[in-house]
Amino acid sequence: LLAALAAAGYATALPVVVARGKPLVFRQWSPGEPTVAAGFGTREPAPESGIVEPNLLLVPLLAFDADGSDWFCHTLCCHRHPKMSTIVS
């Protein structure tokens, strides 16, 4: 999906964990660009990638945690900007 959006000219980004209890930030990234190792065995865009304010988030249900300390829940509940839409799959 990200590849199709990028090919169609949309800017795409991936989430980055800054610190526990802080909202996620989103760094610009397109399929095929390099990533760096991050926590929990994941990868994220390099720190020099620009931070963007997404207008649309595609969030897997696995990204939510029952104890409320999860990153997406905190980001979506507390730090949304007015133009952001969210699709949970």
Short mmCIF file of C-alpha atoms in Angstrom, two decimals:
data_model
loop_
_atom_site.label_atom_id
_atom_site.label_comp_id
_atom_site.label_asym_id
_atom_site.label_seq_id
_atom_site.Cartn_x
_atom_site.Cartn_y
_atom_site.Cartn_z
CA LEU A 1 0.00 0.00 0.00
CA LEU A 2 2.79 2.44 0.85
CA ALA A 3 4.52 1.68 -2.44
CA ALA A 4 1.32 2.39 -4.38
CA LEU A 5 0.75 5.66 -2.51
CA ALA A 6 4.35 6.78 -3.04
CA ALA A 7 4.15 5.86 -6.75
CA ALA A 8 1.00 7.97 -7.02
CA GLY A 9 2.87 10.99 -5.66
CA TYR A 10 1.75 10.93 -2.04
CA ALA A 11 4.29 11.64 0.69
CA THR A 12 4.57 8.61 2.97
CA ALA A 13 6.02 8.29 6.47
CA LEU A 14 6.62 5.80 9.26
CA PRO A 15 6.13 6.25 13.02
CA VAL A 16 9.09 6.78 15.33
CA VAL A 17 9.08 6.25 19.10
CA VAL A 18 10.74 9.21 20.81
CA ALA A 19 10.28 8.20 24.47
CA ARG A 20 7.82 6.33 26.69
CA GLY A 21 4.76 8.44 27.41
CA LYS A 22 5.44 10.75 24.46
CA PRO A 23 3.45 10.78 21.23
CA LEU A 24 4.92 9.19 18.15
CA VAL A 25 6.54 11.39 15.54
CA PHE A 26 6.35 10.55 11.85
CA ARG A 27 9.40 10.71 9.61
CA GLN A 28 9.10 10.88 5.86
CA TRP A 29 9.97 7.57 4.22
CA SER A 30 9.28 5.84 0.92
CA PRO A 31 9.61 2.14 0.12
CA GLY A 32 13.20 1.29 -0.77
CA GLU A 33 14.76 4.07 1.34
CA PRO A 34 17.12 2.96 4.12
CA THR A 35 15.96 2.46 7.70
CA VAL A 36 17.82 2.12 11.00
CA ALA A 37 17.36 -0.36 13.85
CA ALA A 38 14.84 0.74 16.48
CA GLY A 39 13.45 -0.82 19.66
CA PHE A 40 11.43 -4.02 19.83
CA GLY A 41 13.14 -5.47 16.74
CA THR A 42 11.62 -2.84 14.45
CA ARG A 43 13.16 -0.43 11.96
CA GLU A 44 12.44 3.24 11.38
CA PRO A 45 13.47 6.04 9.03
CA ALA A 46 16.91 7.52 9.70
CA PRO A 47 17.05 10.51 12.09
CA GLU A 48 17.91 12.86 9.21
CA SER A 49 14.55 12.08 7.57
CA GLY A 50 12.19 15.01 7.92
CA ILE A 51 9.42 14.96 10.52
CA VAL A 52 5.97 15.36 8.98
CA GLU A 53 2.42 15.87 10.29
CA PRO A 54 0.37 13.16 8.58
CA ASN A 55 -3.12 13.82 7.29
CA LEU A 56 -3.98 10.13 7.28
CA LEU A 57 -2.84 7.25 9.49
CA LEU A 58 -3.23 3.57 8.63
CA VAL A 59 -3.00 1.79 11.98
CA PRO A 60 -3.10 -1.99 12.51
CA LEU A 61 -5.24 -3.13 15.43
CA LEU A 62 -2.19 -4.92 16.79
CA ALA A 63 -0.78 -1.47 17.55
CA PHE A 64 -3.16 -1.05 20.51
CA ASP A 65 -2.47 -2.25 24.05
CA ALA A 66 -5.03 -2.98 26.77
CA ASP A 67 -3.11 -1.07 29.46
CA GLY A 68 -3.33 2.23 27.59
CA SER A 69 0.42 2.80 27.45
CA ASP A 70 0.67 2.04 23.76
CA TRP A 71 2.16 4.54 21.37
CA PHE A 72 -0.65 4.86 18.84
CA CYS A 73 -3.35 5.29 21.48
CA HIS A 74 -1.42 8.08 23.15
CA THR A 75 -0.67 9.75 19.83
CA LEU A 76 -4.25 9.52 18.55
CA CYS A 77 -5.98 10.55 21.78
CA CYS A 78 -3.75 13.36 22.91
CA HIS A 79 -1.87 14.85 20.00
CA ARG A 80 -4.01 14.85 16.86
CA HIS A 81 -3.94 17.84 14.61
CA PRO A 82 -7.21 19.02 13.03
CA LYS A 83 -6.56 17.60 9.54
CA MET A 84 -5.64 14.08 10.67
CA SER A 85 -7.87 11.14 9.74
CA THR A 86 -7.31 7.62 11.03
CA ILE A 87 -8.10 4.24 9.53
CA VAL A 88 -7.75 1.26 11.86
CA SER A 89 -7.47 -2.12 10.21
#
